[in-house]
Every structure is written in C-alpha cells, then in structure tokens.
Coordinates of C-alpha atoms in Angstrom, one line a residue:
Chain A
M10 CA 84.6 101.6 12.2
V11 CA 88.1 100.4 13.1
L12 CA 88.4 97.2 15.0
R13 CA 91.2 97.1 17.4
P14 CA 93.2 94.3 17.4
P15 CA 92.6 92.1 21.4
A16 CA 95.1 93.2 23.6
S17 CA 96.0 89.7 24.6
P18 CA 95.3 86.6 22.5
R19 CA 92.5 83.8 23.3
L20 CA 93.3 81.4 25.7
T21 CA 92.5 78.5 23.5
D22 CA 95.0 75.7 24.7
V23 CA 92.4 74.6 27.0
D24 CA 88.8 73.4 27.0
A25 CA 87.8 72.9 30.0
L26 CA 89.6 71.9 33.3
E27 CA 87.8 69.4 34.6
L28 CA 88.0 67.0 38.3
R29 CA 86.5 63.4 38.4
G30 CA 85.8 61.2 41.2
V31 CA 88.6 63.6 43.3
V32 CA 89.2 62.0 46.7
K33 CA 91.7 63.5 49.1
R34 CA 92.4 63.2 52.7
L35 CA 95.4 65.1 54.8
P36 CA 97.1 64.3 57.8
G37 CA 95.0 64.8 60.4
P38 CA 91.1 64.8 60.4
P39 CA 89.5 60.8 59.5
D40 CA 87.2 61.4 57.1
P41 CA 88.6 62.8 53.8
V42 CA 88.6 66.3 53.2
L43 CA 87.5 66.1 49.6
D44 CA 85.1 62.8 49.0
G45 CA 84.6 62.4 45.6
V46 CA 84.8 65.5 44.1
D47 CA 83.5 66.2 40.1
L48 CA 83.8 69.6 38.8
R49 CA 83.9 70.7 34.9
V50 CA 84.7 74.0 33.6
E51 CA 84.6 75.4 30.2
Q52 CA 86.4 78.0 28.1
G53 CA 85.4 81.2 29.1
R54 CA 83.4 79.9 32.4
T55 CA 83.8 81.5 36.1
F56 CA 83.2 79.2 39.0
G57 CA 82.8 79.9 42.5
V58 CA 83.4 77.4 45.5
V59 CA 82.2 78.9 48.6
G60 CA 82.5 77.2 52.1
A61 CA 82.9 77.0 56.0
N62 CA 86.6 77.4 57.2
G63 CA 88.4 74.1 56.4
A64 CA 85.8 72.8 54.3
G65 CA 88.5 71.6 51.7
K66 CA 88.3 74.9 49.6
T67 CA 92.1 75.6 49.4
T68 CA 92.6 71.4 49.1
L69 CA 90.4 71.5 46.3
L70 CA 92.5 74.2 44.5
R71 CA 96.0 72.9 45.4
I72 CA 94.7 69.3 43.5
A73 CA 93.3 71.4 40.7
A74 CA 96.6 73.5 40.3
G75 CA 98.5 69.8 40.4
L76 CA 100.1 71.1 44.1
L77 CA 98.8 67.7 45.4
R78 CA 98.0 64.9 43.8
P79 CA 94.5 63.5 44.9
D80 CA 94.1 60.0 46.7
S81 CA 91.8 58.5 43.7
G82 CA 90.1 60.8 41.1
T83 CA 91.7 62.5 38.0
V84 CA 92.2 66.0 37.1
T85 CA 92.8 67.4 33.4
A86 CA 93.4 70.8 31.9
G87 CA 93.0 70.7 28.1
G88 CA 94.0 67.0 28.0
L89 CA 96.9 67.3 30.2
D90 CA 97.3 65.6 33.5
P91 CA 99.7 67.7 36.2
E92 CA 101.5 64.3 37.4
H93 CA 102.4 63.2 34.0
A94 CA 103.1 66.3 32.0
P95 CA 104.0 69.0 35.2
R96 CA 105.6 71.6 33.1
A97 CA 103.3 72.0 30.2
Y98 CA 100.3 71.9 33.2
H99 CA 101.7 74.5 34.9
A100 CA 102.4 76.9 32.0
R101 CA 98.6 76.5 31.9
V102 CA 97.5 76.9 35.8
A103 CA 98.0 80.1 38.0
M104 CA 97.2 79.4 41.3
L105 CA 96.9 82.4 44.0
S106 CA 97.4 81.3 47.7
A107 CA 95.5 82.8 49.9
D108 CA 98.6 84.0 51.8
G109 CA 102.4 84.5 51.5
G110 CA 104.0 84.1 48.2
L111 CA 106.2 87.4 48.6
Y112 CA 109.5 88.7 49.2
A113 CA 109.7 91.5 51.5
R114 CA 112.9 93.2 50.7
L115 CA 112.1 93.0 46.6
S116 CA 110.3 95.8 45.1
V117 CA 107.4 95.1 42.9
R118 CA 109.0 95.9 39.5
R119 CA 111.8 93.4 40.5
H120 CA 108.8 90.3 41.5
L121 CA 107.7 91.1 38.2
D122 CA 110.6 90.9 36.4
W123 CA 111.6 87.6 38.1
W124 CA 108.3 85.6 38.0
A125 CA 107.9 86.5 34.4
S126 CA 111.0 84.4 33.9
M127 CA 110.1 81.7 36.5
A128 CA 106.4 81.6 34.2
H129 CA 108.4 81.5 31.4
V130 CA 107.0 84.4 29.7
P131 CA 108.9 85.2 26.0
R132 CA 111.5 87.7 26.9
A133 CA 110.2 89.8 23.9
R134 CA 107.0 90.4 25.4
R135 CA 107.7 90.6 29.0
A136 CA 108.4 94.4 29.1
A137 CA 104.8 94.8 27.6
A138 CA 103.4 91.9 30.1
I139 CA 104.7 93.5 33.1
A140 CA 103.5 96.6 32.1
A141 CA 99.8 95.7 31.4
T142 CA 100.0 94.0 34.9
L143 CA 101.2 97.3 36.7
D144 CA 98.4 99.4 35.0
G145 CA 96.2 96.7 35.3
F146 CA 96.1 96.4 39.5
A147 CA 97.6 99.8 39.7
L148 CA 100.5 99.4 40.9
R149 CA 102.7 102.0 38.5
D150 CA 103.0 104.3 41.7
L151 CA 104.3 101.4 43.8
V152 CA 106.9 99.9 41.1
D153 CA 109.7 100.6 43.1
R154 CA 108.4 100.3 46.6
R155 CA 109.7 97.3 48.7
V156 CA 106.9 94.7 49.5
E157 CA 107.3 95.1 52.6
R158 CA 106.7 98.4 52.8
L159 CA 102.9 98.3 51.3
S160 CA 100.0 98.0 52.7
V161 CA 97.9 94.5 53.3
G162 CA 96.0 95.7 50.1
Q163 CA 98.4 96.2 47.8
R164 CA 100.2 93.0 48.5
Q165 CA 97.3 91.7 47.4
R166 CA 96.8 93.3 44.4
M167 CA 100.7 92.2 43.8
R168 CA 100.2 89.0 44.2
L169 CA 97.3 89.1 42.2
A170 CA 99.3 90.7 39.7
M171 CA 101.8 88.1 39.6
T172 CA 99.2 85.4 38.9
F173 CA 97.8 87.2 35.9
L174 CA 101.0 88.0 34.6
P175 CA 101.9 85.1 32.2
H176 CA 97.9 85.1 30.9
P177 CA 97.1 81.5 32.1
S178 CA 94.2 79.4 30.7
I179 CA 93.5 78.6 34.5
L180 CA 93.1 81.0 37.3
L181 CA 92.9 79.3 40.5
L182 CA 92.4 81.9 43.0
D183 CA 92.1 81.2 46.8
E184 CA 90.1 84.9 48.8
P185 CA 91.2 86.9 45.5
D186 CA 88.9 89.8 47.5
S187 CA 90.7 89.1 50.9
S188 CA 92.0 92.7 52.1
L189 CA 90.9 94.5 48.9
D190 CA 88.9 97.6 49.0
D191 CA 86.2 99.1 46.6
D192 CA 88.8 100.1 43.6
G193 CA 90.9 96.8 44.2
L194 CA 87.6 95.3 43.7
G195 CA 86.8 96.9 40.7
L196 CA 90.1 96.1 39.1
L197 CA 89.6 92.5 40.2
A198 CA 86.4 92.4 38.4
E199 CA 87.5 93.8 35.4
R200 CA 90.8 91.8 35.1
M201 CA 88.4 88.3 35.8
R202 CA 85.8 89.6 33.0
E203 CA 88.9 90.1 30.4
H204 CA 90.4 87.0 31.1
A205 CA 86.8 84.8 31.0
A206 CA 86.2 87.2 27.6
R207 CA 89.5 85.8 26.1
G208 CA 88.3 82.1 26.8
G209 CA 90.2 81.9 30.2
I210 CA 88.9 79.0 33.0
T211 CA 88.3 81.1 36.6
V212 CA 87.6 79.2 39.7
W213 CA 87.8 81.4 42.9
A214 CA 87.2 79.6 46.5
A215 CA 85.9 82.0 49.1
P216 CA 84.2 81.9 52.4
E217 CA 80.5 81.8 51.7
R218 CA 80.0 85.7 53.3
N219 CA 82.4 87.0 50.6
A220 CA 80.8 85.0 47.6
A221 CA 79.0 88.7 46.5
A222 CA 81.8 90.6 45.9
L223 CA 83.1 88.1 43.4
E224 CA 81.6 87.4 39.8
C225 CA 80.7 83.7 38.9
D226 CA 78.8 82.3 36.3
E227 CA 78.3 79.3 39.0
L228 CA 78.0 79.3 42.5
L229 CA 79.1 75.9 44.5
L230 CA 78.9 75.2 48.1
L231 CA 81.6 72.7 49.0
R232 CA 80.4 70.5 52.4
G233 CA 81.3 67.6 53.8
G234 CA 83.9 66.8 51.0
Q235 CA 81.4 67.0 48.3
L236 CA 80.2 70.1 45.6
E237 CA 76.7 71.5 45.6
R238 CA 75.6 73.8 43.0
T239 CA 73.7 76.4 45.1
A240 CA 70.8 78.2 43.8
Chain B
M17 CA 116.2 74.9 27.9
R18 CA 116.4 78.5 27.3
A19 CA 113.7 79.5 29.3
R20 CA 114.7 77.4 32.5
L21 CA 118.2 78.9 32.4
D22 CA 116.5 82.3 31.7
A23 CA 114.3 81.7 35.1
A24 CA 117.6 80.3 37.3
W25 CA 119.8 83.8 35.9
A26 CA 116.3 85.5 37.2
T27 CA 116.6 83.8 40.5
L28 CA 120.3 84.3 41.4
R29 CA 119.7 88.3 40.0
R30 CA 116.0 87.9 42.5
D31 CA 118.8 86.4 45.2
T32 CA 121.3 88.7 45.0
A33 CA 119.0 91.8 45.0
I34 CA 117.5 90.5 48.6
F35 CA 121.0 89.7 50.2
L36 CA 122.4 93.3 48.7
S37 CA 119.6 94.6 50.7
Y38 CA 120.7 94.1 53.8
R39 CA 123.9 96.3 53.2
T40 CA 125.6 95.3 56.5
R41 CA 125.0 91.2 55.5
V42 CA 128.0 92.0 53.0
V43 CA 130.5 93.7 54.9
T44 CA 129.9 91.4 58.0
T45 CA 129.9 88.2 55.7
M46 CA 133.6 89.7 54.3
F47 CA 134.8 90.6 57.4
S48 CA 133.7 86.9 59.1
A49 CA 136.1 85.3 56.2
L50 CA 138.8 88.1 56.7
F51 CA 138.3 87.6 60.6
S52 CA 139.2 84.1 60.2
V53 CA 142.5 84.6 57.6
V54 CA 143.7 86.8 60.5
L55 CA 143.3 84.6 63.3
F56 CA 144.5 81.7 61.7
H57 CA 147.7 83.9 60.6
F58 CA 148.3 84.4 64.7
I59 CA 147.5 80.7 65.1
S60 CA 150.1 79.5 62.5
R61 CA 152.6 82.1 63.8
L62 CA 152.6 78.9 67.0
V63 CA 152.8 76.4 64.9
N64 CA 156.1 74.9 63.9
A65 CA 155.1 70.4 63.1
P66 CA 157.1 68.4 60.4
S67 CA 153.4 67.4 59.4
V68 CA 152.7 70.9 58.4
G69 CA 156.0 72.5 57.8
T70 CA 156.6 76.1 58.3
P71 CA 154.1 78.7 60.2
D72 CA 154.0 79.7 56.3
E73 CA 153.0 76.6 55.0
Y74 CA 150.2 75.7 57.8
F75 CA 148.6 79.4 57.3
G76 CA 148.5 78.1 53.3
F77 CA 147.3 74.9 54.1
V78 CA 144.6 76.4 56.5
V79 CA 143.3 79.7 54.2
V80 CA 142.8 77.2 51.4
G81 CA 141.0 74.6 53.6
L82 CA 139.1 77.5 54.7
A83 CA 137.9 78.7 51.5
V84 CA 136.9 75.2 50.3
L85 CA 134.7 74.6 53.4
E86 CA 132.5 77.7 52.6
V87 CA 132.2 76.3 49.8
L88 CA 131.0 72.8 51.3
T89 CA 128.8 74.9 53.8
S90 CA 127.2 76.3 50.8
V91 CA 126.0 73.2 49.0
V92 CA 125.7 70.9 52.2
V93 CA 123.9 73.2 54.9
L94 CA 122.7 76.2 53.1
P95 CA 120.1 73.9 51.0
G96 CA 117.7 72.8 53.5
T97 CA 118.2 76.1 55.2
T98 CA 117.1 78.2 52.0
V99 CA 113.9 75.7 51.1
R100 CA 113.0 75.9 54.6
Q101 CA 113.0 79.6 54.1
E102 CA 110.5 79.2 51.4
L103 CA 108.5 77.2 53.2
V104 CA 107.8 79.7 56.0
A105 CA 107.6 83.0 53.7
G106 CA 104.8 80.7 51.6
T107 CA 106.9 81.4 49.1
F108 CA 107.5 77.4 48.2
E109 CA 104.2 77.1 46.7
R110 CA 104.5 79.6 44.0
L111 CA 107.9 78.5 42.8
V112 CA 106.4 74.5 42.8
L113 CA 103.5 75.7 40.8
S114 CA 105.5 77.5 38.3
P115 CA 106.5 75.8 34.5
M116 CA 110.3 75.1 36.6
G117 CA 108.5 72.9 38.6
A118 CA 109.3 71.9 41.8
L119 CA 112.7 70.4 41.2
G120 CA 114.2 72.6 39.0
S121 CA 113.1 75.6 41.1
V122 CA 115.1 74.1 44.2
M123 CA 118.1 73.6 41.8
A124 CA 117.7 77.4 40.9
L125 CA 117.3 78.6 44.7
L126 CA 120.8 77.1 45.7
L127 CA 122.4 79.1 42.8
F128 CA 123.1 82.2 45.1
P129 CA 124.8 80.5 48.4
F130 CA 127.2 78.5 45.6
V131 CA 128.3 81.6 43.9
F132 CA 128.3 83.7 47.1
S133 CA 130.7 81.0 48.3
L134 CA 132.9 81.0 45.5
V135 CA 133.0 85.2 45.7
S136 CA 133.7 84.7 50.1
A137 CA 136.6 81.5 48.9
V138 CA 138.1 84.1 46.4
V139 CA 138.2 86.9 49.0
T140 CA 139.5 84.2 52.0
I141 CA 142.8 83.6 49.3
G142 CA 142.6 87.0 47.7
A143 CA 143.3 88.6 51.9
A144 CA 145.3 86.2 52.7
A145 CA 147.5 86.7 49.7
L146 CA 147.2 91.0 50.1
I147 CA 148.0 90.9 53.5
F148 CA 149.8 88.2 54.9
G149 CA 151.8 87.8 51.6
L150 CA 150.6 83.7 51.1
D151 CA 152.3 82.8 48.3
L152 CA 149.9 81.6 45.6
Q153 CA 151.3 79.6 42.7
W154 CA 150.3 81.8 40.1
S155 CA 150.9 79.1 36.8
T156 CA 147.9 77.3 38.4
V157 CA 146.0 79.6 40.4
W158 CA 143.2 79.6 37.4
L159 CA 142.5 75.6 37.7
G160 CA 141.1 77.0 41.1
P161 CA 137.6 78.1 40.3
P162 CA 137.0 74.9 37.7
L163 CA 138.0 72.3 40.7
L164 CA 135.9 74.3 43.1
F165 CA 133.1 73.4 40.9
L166 CA 133.8 70.4 40.2
G167 CA 134.1 70.0 44.1
A168 CA 131.3 71.5 44.8
L169 CA 129.0 69.0 42.3
S170 CA 130.4 66.2 44.0
F171 CA 129.8 67.9 47.4
A172 CA 125.8 69.0 46.1
P173 CA 124.3 65.3 46.4
F174 CA 124.5 65.7 50.7
G175 CA 122.4 68.8 50.3
I176 CA 120.3 68.0 48.0
L177 CA 119.7 64.7 50.3
A178 CA 119.2 67.0 53.2
V179 CA 116.4 69.0 51.0
A180 CA 115.0 65.6 50.4
L181 CA 114.9 64.4 54.2
G182 CA 113.3 68.1 55.1
M183 CA 110.6 67.4 52.9
Q184 CA 109.9 64.0 54.9
A185 CA 110.4 65.3 58.1
Q186 CA 109.7 68.8 58.6
Q187 CA 113.0 69.6 60.1
V188 CA 116.1 71.3 58.8
V189 CA 118.1 69.3 59.0
A190 CA 120.0 70.4 62.0
G191 CA 121.8 67.2 61.6
T192 CA 123.7 69.1 58.6
G193 CA 125.4 71.4 60.7
F194 CA 126.7 67.8 62.8
V195 CA 127.8 66.5 59.6
L196 CA 129.7 69.8 58.3
A197 CA 131.2 69.6 61.8
G198 CA 132.6 66.0 61.4
I199 CA 133.9 66.5 57.6
A200 CA 135.7 69.5 59.1
I201 CA 137.4 67.2 60.9
V202 CA 138.4 64.3 59.0
S203 CA 138.6 65.9 55.5
G204 CA 141.9 67.7 56.3
A205 CA 140.5 70.9 56.1
Y206 CA 142.4 72.5 59.2
F207 CA 145.4 69.7 60.3
P208 CA 146.4 67.3 58.2
P209 CA 145.1 63.6 58.5
S210 CA 148.1 62.0 59.9
V211 CA 147.1 63.6 63.1
L212 CA 144.2 61.4 62.9
P213 CA 144.0 58.3 65.2
D214 CA 144.0 55.1 63.5
W215 CA 140.4 54.4 64.3
L216 CA 139.7 57.2 62.4
G217 CA 142.0 57.8 60.1
W218 CA 140.0 55.9 57.0
T219 CA 137.2 58.8 57.1
Y220 CA 139.7 60.6 55.2
D221 CA 139.2 58.3 51.7
V222 CA 136.2 57.6 51.8
Q223 CA 134.5 61.4 51.1
P224 CA 135.2 63.6 48.2
F225 CA 135.8 66.6 50.3
S226 CA 139.6 65.5 50.8
P227 CA 140.6 65.0 47.4
S228 CA 139.0 68.7 46.5
I229 CA 140.5 70.1 49.6
E230 CA 143.7 68.4 48.2
L231 CA 143.5 69.2 44.4
M232 CA 143.1 73.0 45.9
R233 CA 146.1 73.2 47.5
H234 CA 148.1 71.6 45.0
V235 CA 147.3 74.1 42.1
L236 CA 146.7 77.2 44.8
I237 CA 149.8 76.7 46.7
G238 CA 151.7 73.4 45.1
Q239 CA 151.4 71.5 47.9
D240 CA 152.0 67.7 47.3
M241 CA 149.5 65.2 47.2
S242 CA 148.8 61.9 49.2
Q243 CA 147.3 60.7 46.0
S244 CA 147.9 61.2 42.1
V245 CA 146.0 64.0 40.6
G246 CA 144.2 61.4 38.1
V247 CA 142.7 59.6 41.2
A248 CA 141.6 62.8 42.8
L249 CA 140.0 64.1 40.1
L250 CA 138.3 60.8 39.5
K251 CA 137.2 60.6 42.5
L252 CA 135.7 64.1 42.4
A253 CA 133.9 63.5 39.1
G254 CA 132.6 59.9 40.1
A255 CA 130.8 61.1 43.2
A256 CA 129.3 63.6 41.1
V257 CA 128.5 61.5 38.1
V258 CA 127.4 58.5 40.4
L259 CA 125.7 60.4 43.6
L260 CA 124.1 63.7 41.8
P261 CA 121.5 61.6 39.9
L262 CA 120.6 59.5 43.0
A263 CA 120.7 62.7 44.8
L264 CA 118.4 64.2 42.2
W265 CA 116.1 60.9 41.9
I266 CA 115.7 60.8 46.0
L267 CA 114.8 64.3 46.0
G268 CA 111.9 64.2 43.3
A269 CA 110.4 61.0 45.1
A270 CA 110.3 63.0 48.4
L271 CA 108.9 65.6 46.6
T272 CA 106.2 63.7 45.0
R273 CA 105.8 61.7 48.3
A274 CA 105.0 65.1 49.9
R275 CA 102.8 66.0 47.2
R276 CA 100.7 62.6 48.0
R277 CA 100.2 63.1 51.7
G278 CA 99.9 66.2 51.8
T279 CA 102.6 67.5 53.4
L280 CA 104.2 69.3 50.6
L281 CA 103.8 73.0 52.5
E282 CA 104.3 72.0 55.9
Y283 CA 107.5 72.9 57.6

C-alpha cells in the first residue's frame, strides 16, 4: 500500500482558540451584546454557534477575528492575541463575513491572485493553492468570469474560496451556508472536514434553523449575551 | 517586508484591473486632462500681465500647476473616498483582517490613485508640449517625477488625516474638497501669490504645496523661484518627515478607537 502525502500541511501552530469573559457593548443597545462569553475550541474541533437575529453571533466572530476589541475579557489563539500581535494573529485566523467582500468588476481568478498576496501565501505555493481552491469550491469553469456575473450562490462559493485559500489555522465562518445549493453545501462540508482533519479550528455561526445544514462537534446557543450548550 | 510589498503591488494591480474594466473611464479621464490644457491655452492668450509674463509663460505656469494639483487631489481627497468605497462594498473588513492589517491595507489602497495621478500629470504636461508647444527645459525635466513624489509624500499626511477623521465621523470628509479648493487658491497653482490680498498672502508660505509647485515649475519650464531650491526642498522633506509619521500614528489610533467602539465597519 502506498501512502500519499497529505494535500496540505497539518495546522499545528494554534493549539486552541480561547475567549475568556468577553464583554462587548455596541453603540445603540443598552445591554451588552456579549456579556461574559467563555469559549475554548481546540485543534481539529468545529463549533457551531446559533442564535436569533441580533443575538451577537457576528459580533462574537468579529471579536474572535480581532476585528473588534472586547470591552473586557481576552481573546487568544495559540498564545497570540490580536491586540499585541495583530499580523501574526491575522496570518492564522480567517473570517468569512455574512455578505460583501467581493469586487464586482474583478474576475474570480484576479480575486484569488490578489487575496493570495494579501494573505501572504508564499509565491512558490500560490499557483497550487489557487488551483486547489478553484477545484475545492467548483469554481474552475467560472475562473475568468467577473463577480458581477456570478449568481448569489456562486458568489458565496467565491467568498468561501478566498477564506479557505491561505489554509488558516482558524476559520470563523459567518453564515457559511448562505445561498448555497446542495452541491455547494456538500463542498463546504468536505472542506470543513479536511480542515478539521489537518488540525484546524472552525467556529461557524448561523441562525438556528440553518444549524442542521452544517456539521459541528459542539453546538452552542448564543442568548442574552451568553453561550449555552445545546443538548 | 517582502510579503507586504508583494501585497501592495497586488493591490495596485487589482485596482488597475478594476479601473481598466471601465474602458470609457480611461478615455474620459485623459480627455478631462486634455480639456483643461486646451481651456487654459486659450485663456492664456488673453493674459498679458507683468506678474506672469507673456501668454506662453502663463500657459507654462498654469499647466504645471494643473499637473501638481492632480497629484494633490489623488493624495488628499481620494484616500477618504477610496476607504469609504471599500466600507460600502463590505470589502474593508477583509482588508483589516489580512496580515497586511488595517494601516498597511489603507496605504496599499492609496497606490493606484497616486500612480494614476502621476500618469495623468505626465499626460497633461506632454499634451501641452506636443499640441501647444510648451517649452520644456529638457536638461532638468527628469527631476520632475522624483520631485512630484517628494511633494506627494508631503501632501499625503493631509489625506491620511482625512481617512482618520472619516473613521471617527463616518463621513467622507466632504471637507477635503473645500480644503483642496482653498489650497488651489493660495498655493499659486493658477496665479502667482502676488495677486493675493495682503491678509491672505501669508498662507502661501505655510503649506507644502507652494514649494512643490515652484520646484516643479523650476525644473520643467525654468521659472525662477521665490525662495532657494534648498529651502523649498527642506520644506517638502520636513513636512514629509514630521507630518507623515504623525498622520500615520493618528490613523492607527483612530482605527484602534473604532475597533473598541465597534464602529470600524460603519460608514
């Protein structure tokens, strides 16, 4: 029997993503959106966070990504925190936003070329990484098409492709299943499984009714600014 | 450092591709530059004043002013507009979360407008020379681009401050248009400072745009300067060395504050 080398290296530089006592108030609502959130996700694990609209799922992911700062509490990934080591932190963490993030007049290929540079994918590995991502999200036939000419579901696959492209250790996915058809959901599930098998960490967030479409090791409910385990 | 330069270069190529995807925009932008040259050529035929010399001398004077103003616009007004476009399109979040970081990404976003303004400035001066016979001083013309670059570095803090202000106020800095209009008046772009009223005359000496325009006129068309070349260079370099780090620090602080308040992605 011939053993094949793994398609991508194991993601061992981050042992866990950890949020401790995270409190966040946003302009507007009187109560904190997050009120003492604790979360620890270890290598190879996938957590799902569900909750009603406005429960704070996106805010939680944005804080974990280092996009927003908590009012109190800490965020660390592999011993790094986004405030003191932002570049190293962002090299390990990638976030899929629920919408936007694409340039209408750019083709799929140009998006991936540009993002590979922005995400500091080494030049020698860039072409292979882009090719694998195109295949991974079934975008090869659309490679020269401008984003404005893609369907909504194809755009979501494009956003996912950009998020997975640099092989980050931690994936934070905000409504990753949005607008995906069954084939798209299948591809997403495969890529998430591969990511976990390499030791990667994933936290996704979605409205409660979408939870069944996405796989996870543990499902959490965000309610009243706090995370609760679901049965 | 190499990875960051690579990312900045990729962003420049990305923005060029977006710009070129609107084919008529290239034509209309260049036509606009050409139109200004034609307009001022005919206006210059009416001008014959001791302060600016002959019609041909005024034409050279104003064409160089126009070229520098294009660069000034690109580094003072466009940064705020560009960042706002990214915020509206929802793409700013991706930039902030890249290893380039918010500050590095904002800097990378400014490359295309700057490079394009340089091209536009060259087209403006080239059209004036080729079509209307602007008498360029060829022995020193090559000094134009580096001087324009130094000028841009000294103007850039104002554009970076506009972005920082936009981060706090969620407005684009409509004020930058007014600032630019004011600078166009007091910097000697269209007419010499000697025609300014006494109460406004001091403004010519206290901003970095005047020495930049004077230096460009000196090397491109051989016009005399109101100050020594060394003093003008010192003013430009001083503005860049002192104001640029200060503006970057303020932008960094504005980004940090917006992250803390949760308003980073608001526009």
